[in-house]
PDB file of C-alpha atoms in Angstrom:
ATOM      1  CA  MET A   1     -45.449  11.245   4.382  1.00  0.00           C
ATOM      2  CA  LEU A   2     -42.944  12.488   1.777  1.00  0.00           C
ATOM      3  CA  ASN A   3     -39.627  13.554   3.358  1.00  0.00           C
ATOM      4  CA  VAL A   4     -37.319  16.157   1.891  1.00  0.00           C
ATOM      5  CA  ILE A   5     -34.198  14.741   0.067  1.00  0.00           C
ATOM      6  CA  ARG A   6     -31.410  16.361   2.079  1.00  0.00           C
ATOM      7  CA  ASP A   7     -28.586  16.174  -0.324  1.00  0.00           C
ATOM      8  CA  ILE A   8     -27.135  14.045  -3.114  1.00  0.00           C
ATOM      9  CA  ASN A   9     -23.994  12.167  -2.407  1.00  0.00           C
ATOM     10  CA  PRO A  10     -22.498  14.770  -0.081  1.00  0.00           C
ATOM     11  CA  GLU A  11     -19.052  13.076  -0.190  1.00  0.00           C
ATOM     12  CA  GLY A  12     -18.888  13.058  -3.926  1.00  0.00           C
ATOM     13  CA  SER A  13     -20.677  14.905  -6.788  1.00  0.00           C
ATOM     14  CA  ASP A  14     -23.629  14.765  -8.996  1.00  0.00           C
ATOM     15  CA  ARG A  15     -24.487  16.470 -12.247  1.00  0.00           C
ATOM     16  CA  SER A  16     -25.728  19.629 -10.492  1.00  0.00           C
ATOM     17  CA  ASP A  17     -22.256  20.193  -9.002  1.00  0.00           C
ATOM     18  CA  THR A  18     -21.151  21.629 -12.315  1.00  0.00           C
ATOM     19  CA  ALA A  19     -23.691  24.377 -12.127  1.00  0.00           C
ATOM     20  CA  ASP A  20     -22.877  24.945  -8.451  1.00  0.00           C
ATOM     21  CA  SER A  21     -19.318  25.509  -9.168  1.00  0.00           C
ATOM     22  CA  ALA A  22     -19.829  27.588 -12.390  1.00  0.00           C
ATOM     23  CA  SER A  23     -22.384  29.957 -10.744  1.00  0.00           C
ATOM     24  CA  ARG A  24     -21.456  30.437  -7.270  1.00  0.00           C
ATOM     25  CA  GLY A  25     -18.507  32.898  -7.634  1.00  0.00           C
ATOM     26  CA  PRO A  26     -15.220  32.707  -5.886  1.00  0.00           C
ATOM     27  CA  ASP A  27     -15.157  31.452  -2.323  1.00  0.00           C
ATOM     28  CA  ILE A  28     -14.204  34.114   0.171  1.00  0.00           C
ATOM     29  CA  ILE A  29     -11.775  34.103   3.217  1.00  0.00           C
ATOM     30  CA  ASP A  30     -14.043  35.686   5.887  1.00  0.00           C
ATOM     31  CA  ALA A  31     -16.881  33.304   5.164  1.00  0.00           C
ATOM     32  CA  GLU A  32     -18.515  33.845   8.622  1.00  0.00           C
ATOM     33  CA  ALA A  33     -18.957  37.527   7.882  1.00  0.00           C
ATOM     34  CA  VAL A  34     -21.386  36.900   5.010  1.00  0.00           C
ATOM     35  CA  PRO A  35     -24.979  37.493   6.128  1.00  0.00           C
ATOM     36  CA  ILE A  36     -27.684  34.975   5.426  1.00  0.00           C
ATOM     37  CA  LYS A  37     -30.644  36.708   3.850  1.00  0.00           C
ATOM     38  CA  PRO A  38     -34.140  35.179   3.784  1.00  0.00           C
ATOM     39  CA  ALA A  39     -35.571  34.530   0.343  1.00  0.00           C
ATOM     40  CA  VAL A  40     -38.487  32.789  -1.380  1.00  0.00           C
ATOM     41  CA  SER A  41     -38.677  30.687  -4.619  1.00  0.00           C
ATOM     42  CA  VAL A  42     -41.999  29.536  -6.116  1.00  0.00           C
ATOM     43  CA  LEU A  43     -42.544  26.365  -8.168  1.00  0.00           C
ATOM     44  CA  MET A  44     -45.568  27.192 -10.275  1.00  0.00           C
ATOM     45  CA  LEU A  45     -47.023  23.915 -11.644  1.00  0.00           C
ATOM     46  CA  ARG A  46     -49.482  22.821 -14.212  1.00  0.00           C
ATOM     47  CA  ASP A  47     -50.441  19.556 -15.939  1.00  0.00           C
ATOM     48  CA  GLY A  48     -49.004  19.151 -19.496  1.00  0.00           C
ATOM     49  CA  ASP A  49     -48.930  16.703 -22.397  1.00  0.00           C
ATOM     50  CA  GLU A  50     -45.542  15.434 -21.100  1.00  0.00           C
ATOM     51  CA  GLY A  51     -46.472  15.252 -17.577  1.00  0.00           C
ATOM     52  CA  LEU A  52     -45.835  17.831 -14.794  1.00  0.00           C
ATOM     53  CA  GLU A  53     -44.795  21.244 -16.063  1.00  0.00           C
ATOM     54  CA  VAL A  54     -43.027  23.938 -14.067  1.00  0.00           C
ATOM     55  CA  PHE A  55     -42.411  27.681 -14.880  1.00  0.00           C
ATOM     56  CA  VAL A  56     -38.763  28.432 -15.018  1.00  0.00           C
ATOM     57  CA  GLN A  57     -36.356  31.309 -15.910  1.00  0.00           C
ATOM     58  CA  HIS A  58     -32.985  31.079 -17.664  1.00  0.00           C
ATOM     59  CA  ARG A  59     -30.761  33.514 -15.850  1.00  0.00           C
ATOM     60  CA  VAL A  60     -28.385  35.770 -17.717  1.00  0.00           C
ATOM     61  CA  SER A  61     -24.710  34.873 -17.527  1.00  0.00           C
ATOM     62  CA  THR A  62     -23.691  38.279 -16.191  1.00  0.00           C
ATOM     63  CA  MET A  63     -25.449  37.825 -12.771  1.00  0.00           C
ATOM     64  CA  ASP A  64     -23.167  37.845  -9.743  1.00  0.00           C
ATOM     65  CA  PHE A  65     -25.215  34.962  -8.306  1.00  0.00           C
ATOM     66  CA  ALA A  66     -26.550  31.851 -10.017  1.00  0.00           C
ATOM     67  CA  ALA A  67     -25.323  33.086 -13.368  1.00  0.00           C
ATOM     68  CA  GLY A  68     -26.360  31.148 -16.459  1.00  0.00           C
ATOM     69  CA  VAL A  69     -28.580  28.588 -14.623  1.00  0.00           C
ATOM     70  CA  VAL A  70     -32.239  27.648 -14.727  1.00  0.00           C
ATOM     71  CA  VAL A  71     -34.167  28.772 -11.621  1.00  0.00           C
ATOM     72  CA  PHE A  72     -37.769  29.109 -10.292  1.00  0.00           C
ATOM     73  CA  PRO A  73     -39.229  32.683  -9.952  1.00  0.00           C
ATOM     74  CA  GLY A  74     -38.417  34.374  -6.557  1.00  0.00           C
ATOM     75  CA  GLY A  75     -36.029  36.534  -4.649  1.00  0.00           C
ATOM     76  CA  ARG A  76     -35.071  37.890  -1.243  1.00  0.00           C
ATOM     77  CA  VAL A  77     -37.301  39.317   1.253  1.00  0.00           C
ATOM     78  CA  ASP A  78     -37.437  43.096   1.167  1.00  0.00           C
ATOM     79  CA  PRO A  79     -38.654  45.556   3.959  1.00  0.00           C
ATOM     80  CA  VAL A  80     -41.879  46.230   2.023  1.00  0.00           C
ATOM     81  CA  ASP A  81     -42.859  42.606   2.536  1.00  0.00           C
ATOM     82  CA  SER A  82     -43.029  43.097   6.317  1.00  0.00           C
ATOM     83  CA  THR A  83     -45.404  46.025   5.637  1.00  0.00           C
ATOM     84  CA  THR A  84     -47.723  44.104   3.363  1.00  0.00           C
ATOM     85  CA  ALA A  85     -47.571  40.796   5.497  1.00  0.00           C
ATOM     86  CA  PRO A  86     -50.492  41.753   7.806  1.00  0.00           C
ATOM     87  CA  SER A  87     -52.894  41.685   4.759  1.00  0.00           C
ATOM     88  CA  ILE A  88     -51.976  38.030   3.886  1.00  0.00           C
ATOM     89  CA  THR A  89     -54.563  35.558   4.806  1.00  0.00           C
ATOM     90  CA  VAL A  90     -54.769  31.806   4.340  1.00  0.00           C
ATOM     91  CA  PRO A  91     -57.263  29.184   5.434  1.00  0.00           C
ATOM     92  CA  ASP A  92     -54.905  27.320   7.672  1.00  0.00           C
ATOM     93  CA  PRO A  93     -52.063  29.364   9.138  1.00  0.00           C
ATOM     94  CA  GLN A  94     -50.943  26.354  11.264  1.00  0.00           C
ATOM     95  CA  ALA A  95     -49.957  24.561   8.062  1.00  0.00           C
ATOM     96  CA  HIS A  96     -47.326  27.225   7.430  1.00  0.00           C
ATOM     97  CA  THR A  97     -46.073  27.615  10.984  1.00  0.00           C
ATOM     98  CA  SER A  98     -45.791  23.896  11.337  1.00  0.00           C
ATOM     99  CA  ALA A  99     -44.003  23.423   7.994  1.00  0.00           C
ATOM    100  CA  TRP A 100     -41.372  25.951   8.942  1.00  0.00           C
ATOM    101  CA  SER A 101     -41.104  25.014  12.687  1.00  0.00           C
ATOM    102  CA  LYS A 102     -37.510  23.912  12.213  1.00  0.00           C
ATOM    103  CA  SER A 103     -36.494  26.865  10.085  1.00  0.00           C
ATOM    104  CA  THR A 104     -35.011  30.203  11.070  1.00  0.00           C
ATOM    105  CA  ILE A 105     -38.102  32.038  10.005  1.00  0.00           C
ATOM    106  CA  ALA A 106     -39.904  30.356  12.965  1.00  0.00           C
ATOM    107  CA  GLU A 107     -38.078  32.828  15.249  1.00  0.00           C
ATOM    108  CA  ASP A 108     -40.580  35.404  14.092  1.00  0.00           C
ATOM    109  CA  ALA A 109     -44.169  34.707  14.963  1.00  0.00           C
ATOM    110  CA  GLU A 110     -45.432  36.341  11.781  1.00  0.00           C
ATOM    111  CA  GLY A 111     -42.389  35.355   9.636  1.00  0.00           C
ATOM    112  CA  TRP A 112     -44.561  32.944   7.549  1.00  0.00           C
ATOM    113  CA  ARG A 113     -46.756  35.895   6.489  1.00  0.00           C
ATOM    114  CA  VAL A 114     -43.651  37.813   5.373  1.00  0.00           C
ATOM    115  CA  LEU A 115     -42.539  34.866   3.238  1.00  0.00           C
ATOM    116  CA  LEU A 116     -45.978  34.678   1.557  1.00  0.00           C
ATOM    117  CA  ALA A 117     -45.993  38.447   0.912  1.00  0.00           C
ATOM    118  CA  THR A 118     -42.522  37.958  -0.645  1.00  0.00           C
ATOM    119  CA  ALA A 119     -43.661  35.233  -2.900  1.00  0.00           C
ATOM    120  CA  VAL A 120     -46.624  37.148  -4.179  1.00  0.00           C
ATOM    121  CA  ARG A 121     -44.646  40.274  -4.818  1.00  0.00           C
ATOM    122  CA  GLU A 122     -41.635  38.545  -6.444  1.00  0.00           C
ATOM    123  CA  VAL A 123     -43.699  36.295  -8.725  1.00  0.00           C
ATOM    124  CA  GLU A 124     -45.840  39.287  -9.929  1.00  0.00           C
ATOM    125  CA  GLU A 125     -42.647  41.409 -10.552  1.00  0.00           C
ATOM    126  CA  GLU A 126     -40.960  38.628 -12.501  1.00  0.00           C
ATOM    127  CA  THR A 127     -43.748  37.001 -14.362  1.00  0.00           C
ATOM    128  CA  GLY A 128     -46.851  39.190 -14.199  1.00  0.00           C
ATOM    129  CA  ALA A 129     -48.831  36.434 -12.437  1.00  0.00           C
ATOM    130  CA  VAL A 130     -50.738  37.359  -9.333  1.00  0.00           C
ATOM    131  CA  LEU A 131     -50.747  34.500  -6.922  1.00  0.00           C
ATOM    132  CA  ASP A 132     -53.317  33.724  -4.257  1.00  0.00           C
ATOM    133  CA  PRO A 133     -51.306  33.078  -1.171  1.00  0.00           C
ATOM    134  CA  ALA A 134     -53.892  30.489  -0.111  1.00  0.00           C
ATOM    135  CA  GLY A 135     -52.645  28.279  -2.815  1.00  0.00           C
ATOM    136  CA  LEU A 136     -49.019  28.406  -1.788  1.00  0.00           C
ATOM    137  CA  MET A 137     -47.812  25.174  -0.227  1.00  0.00           C
ATOM    138  CA  PRO A 138     -44.459  24.939   1.756  1.00  0.00           C
ATOM    139  CA  TRP A 139     -42.184  22.506   0.015  1.00  0.00           C
ATOM    140  CA  ALA A 140     -38.549  22.910   1.145  1.00  0.00           C
ATOM    141  CA  ASN A 141     -35.988  25.092   2.880  1.00  0.00           C
ATOM    142  CA  TRP A 142     -32.424  25.285   1.652  1.00  0.00           C
ATOM    143  CA  VAL A 143     -29.606  27.419   3.150  1.00  0.00           C
ATOM    144  CA  THR A 144     -26.606  28.419   0.973  1.00  0.00           C
ATOM    145  CA  PRO A 145     -23.446  26.726   2.289  1.00  0.00           C
ATOM    146  CA  LEU A 146     -20.686  28.576   4.179  1.00  0.00           C
ATOM    147  CA  GLY A 147     -17.992  29.983   1.891  1.00  0.00           C
ATOM    148  CA  ARG A 148     -20.093  31.613  -0.816  1.00  0.00           C
ATOM    149  CA  PRO A 149     -19.979  35.333  -1.378  1.00  0.00           C
ATOM    150  CA  LYS A 150     -23.755  35.493  -1.120  1.00  0.00           C
ATOM    151  CA  ARG A 151     -25.838  33.313   1.194  1.00  0.00           C
ATOM    152  CA  PHE A 152     -29.642  32.864   1.324  1.00  0.00           C
ATOM    153  CA  ASP A 153     -32.049  31.021   3.523  1.00  0.00           C
ATOM    154  CA  THR A 154     -34.500  30.146   0.840  1.00  0.00           C
ATOM    155  CA  TYR A 155     -38.096  28.967   1.344  1.00  0.00           C
ATOM    156  CA  PHE A 156     -39.595  27.016  -1.571  1.00  0.00           C
ATOM    157  CA  TYR A 157     -43.327  26.780  -2.278  1.00  0.00           C
ATOM    158  CA  THR A 158     -45.421  24.969  -4.812  1.00  0.00           C
ATOM    159  CA  ILE A 159     -48.671  26.312  -6.304  1.00  0.00           C
ATOM    160  CA  ALA A 160     -51.169  24.877  -8.779  1.00  0.00           C
ATOM    161  CA  ALA A 161     -51.003  27.446 -11.491  1.00  0.00           C
ATOM    162  CA  PRO A 162     -52.909  26.163 -14.546  1.00  0.00           C
ATOM    163  CA  GLU A 163     -54.679  29.323 -15.222  1.00  0.00           C
ATOM    164  CA  LEU A 164     -51.961  31.844 -14.385  1.00  0.00           C
ATOM    165  CA  ALA A 165     -50.762  33.970 -17.237  1.00  0.00           C
ATOM    166  CA  ALA A 166     -47.165  33.906 -16.407  1.00  0.00           C
ATOM    167  CA  LYS A 167     -44.699  35.487 -18.921  1.00  0.00           C
ATOM    168  CA  HIS A 168     -41.166  36.598 -19.237  1.00  0.00           C
ATOM    169  CA  GLN A 169     -40.601  40.084 -17.840  1.00  0.00           C
ATOM    170  CA  THR A 170     -37.507  39.995 -15.688  1.00  0.00           C
ATOM    171  CA  THR A 171     -34.109  41.521 -16.632  1.00  0.00           C
ATOM    172  CA  GLU A 172     -32.371  38.838 -14.546  1.00  0.00           C
ATOM    173  CA  ALA A 173     -33.194  36.172 -17.097  1.00  0.00           C
ATOM    174  CA  HIS A 174     -33.020  36.109 -20.910  1.00  0.00           C
ATOM    175  CA  MET A 175     -35.924  33.659 -21.231  1.00  0.00           C
ATOM    176  CA  SER A 176     -38.805  32.286 -19.171  1.00  0.00           C
ATOM    177  CA  GLU A 177     -40.891  29.307 -20.142  1.00  0.00           C
ATOM    178  CA  TRP A 178     -43.176  26.374 -19.059  1.00  0.00           C
ATOM    179  CA  ARG A 179     -41.211  23.151 -19.294  1.00  0.00           C
ATOM    180  CA  SER A 180     -41.935  19.531 -18.344  1.00  0.00           C
ATOM    181  CA  VAL A 181     -40.039  18.512 -15.205  1.00  0.00           C
ATOM    182  CA  THR A 182     -38.672  15.450 -16.996  1.00  0.00           C
ATOM    183  CA  GLY A 183     -37.572  17.494 -19.906  1.00  0.00           C
ATOM    184  CA  ILE A 184     -35.541  19.887 -17.769  1.00  0.00           C
ATOM    185  CA  LEU A 185     -33.832  16.937 -16.013  1.00  0.00           C
ATOM    186  CA  ALA A 186     -33.203  15.278 -19.317  1.00  0.00           C
ATOM    187  CA  ASP A 187     -31.578  18.389 -20.693  1.00  0.00           C
ATOM    188  CA  GLU A 188     -29.476  18.909 -17.576  1.00  0.00           C
ATOM    189  CA  GLY A 189     -28.207  15.414 -17.832  1.00  0.00           C
ATOM    190  CA  GLU A 190     -27.171  16.047 -21.416  1.00  0.00           C
ATOM    191  CA  GLY A 191     -25.408  19.242 -20.525  1.00  0.00           C
ATOM    192  CA  LYS A 192     -27.808  21.460 -22.383  1.00  0.00           C
ATOM    193  CA  LEU A 193     -28.581  23.536 -19.341  1.00  0.00           C
ATOM    194  CA  LYS A 194     -27.318  24.034 -15.776  1.00  0.00           C
ATOM    195  CA  LEU A 195     -29.119  23.611 -12.438  1.00  0.00           C
ATOM    196  CA  MET A 196     -28.018  24.512  -9.030  1.00  0.00           C
ATOM    197  CA  ARG A 197     -28.245  21.659  -6.463  1.00  0.00           C
ATOM    198  CA  PRO A 198     -31.581  22.770  -4.711  1.00  0.00           C
ATOM    199  CA  THR A 199     -33.222  23.184  -8.165  1.00  0.00           C
ATOM    200  CA  PHE A 200     -31.957  19.720  -9.312  1.00  0.00           C
ATOM    201  CA  VAL A 201     -33.061  18.043  -6.033  1.00  0.00           C
ATOM    202  CA  LEU A 202     -36.536  19.631  -6.031  1.00  0.00           C
ATOM    203  CA  LEU A 203     -37.152  18.842  -9.706  1.00  0.00           C
ATOM    204  CA  ARG A 204     -36.124  15.162  -9.059  1.00  0.00           C
ATOM    205  CA  GLU A 205     -38.676  15.108  -6.233  1.00  0.00           C
ATOM    206  CA  LEU A 206     -41.358  16.495  -8.490  1.00  0.00           C
ATOM    207  CA  SER A 207     -40.546  13.871 -11.078  1.00  0.00           C
ATOM    208  CA  GLU A 208     -42.041  11.294  -8.749  1.00  0.00           C
ATOM    209  CA  PHE A 209     -45.470  12.822  -9.268  1.00  0.00           C
ATOM    210  CA  SER A 210     -47.717  12.544 -12.343  1.00  0.00           C
ATOM    211  CA  THR A 211     -50.065  15.435 -11.745  1.00  0.00           C
ATOM    212  CA  VAL A 212     -50.336  18.728  -9.852  1.00  0.00           C
ATOM    213  CA  ALA A 213     -53.165  17.187  -7.837  1.00  0.00           C
ATOM    214  CA  GLU A 214     -50.691  14.619  -6.492  1.00  0.00           C
ATOM    215  CA  VAL A 215     -48.277  17.310  -5.644  1.00  0.00           C
ATOM    216  CA  VAL A 216     -50.883  19.405  -3.790  1.00  0.00           C
ATOM    217  CA  ALA A 217     -51.979  16.277  -1.794  1.00  0.00           C
ATOM    218  CA  ALA A 218     -48.465  15.387  -0.730  1.00  0.00           C
ATOM    219  CA  ASP A 219     -47.862  15.494   2.998  1.00  0.00           C
ATOM    220  CA  ARG A 220     -44.442  17.108   3.597  1.00  0.00           C
ATOM    221  CA  ILE A 221     -42.028  16.911   6.461  1.00  0.00           C
ATOM    222  CA  ILE A 222     -39.627  19.896   5.930  1.00  0.00           C
ATOM    223  CA  ASP A 223     -36.175  19.763   7.374  1.00  0.00           C
ATOM    224  CA  PRO A 224     -33.886  22.664   6.519  1.00  0.00           C
ATOM    225  CA  VAL A 225     -31.103  21.636   4.143  1.00  0.00           C
ATOM    226  CA  ARG A 226     -27.660  23.035   4.955  1.00  0.00           C
ATOM    227  CA  PRO A 227     -25.134  21.225   2.659  1.00  0.00           C
ATOM    228  CA  GLU A 228     -21.434  21.742   2.974  1.00  0.00           C
ATOM    229  CA  PHE A 229     -18.865  22.021   0.224  1.00  0.00           C
ATOM    230  CA  PRO A 230     -17.184  18.704  -0.295  1.00  0.00           C
ATOM    231  CA  SER A 231     -13.448  19.119  -0.024  1.00  0.00           C
ATOM    232  CA  ASN A 232     -12.839  17.475  -3.362  1.00  0.00           C
ATOM    233  CA  ARG A 233     -15.230  19.538  -5.414  1.00  0.00           C
ATOM    234  CA  GLY A 234     -13.677  21.771  -8.099  1.00  0.00           C
ATOM    235  CA  SER A 235     -14.051  25.464  -8.236  1.00  0.00           C
TER     236      SER A 235
END
């Protein structure tokens, strides 16, 4: 089984800290008052000439959250998702309830359906691609640390998407593209782009796989990741 990487050097820093600091906005005094909103992010994958490729978006610098960083398509859960959730069907519901059994969403018996409904809606809105929820595979759960002006309980999925006609059609990003996983990590290392910590960690996990088939076959154990801000991290 492949375990989720919980965090990278929590007492120090890694290259993704730069993006975390630059995009999170100012810390706030009444941190406990910030609500944690459920959200979904989808890693659409395909095989490419340079290995595994993922569809990413380059967020505009004027956003009040995750400004100027590279992200996966997705967004927060909206009320409409609860309405459409009953129509979501998958071959093995137990795979979803088991994957999120340690997550907050497990408090709602049908919460996993709401997440899938969100994933389908958000990806279609942002990329034009229509996902089959049966292909969405739970991958990770990250919760925004205490102290940020916006907090999300984000559920990440992977999906094999070789035939999906994904395109750029969101105003939250200035560009969308398919990129090799290794290429994104290389550019981040050279300072050519910025990644928030969850994105960096998940891409590093994916870099261990050579093909989409290997990712789909991976047996995941998902533990929610709730990193704290190191006291010595710059703002």
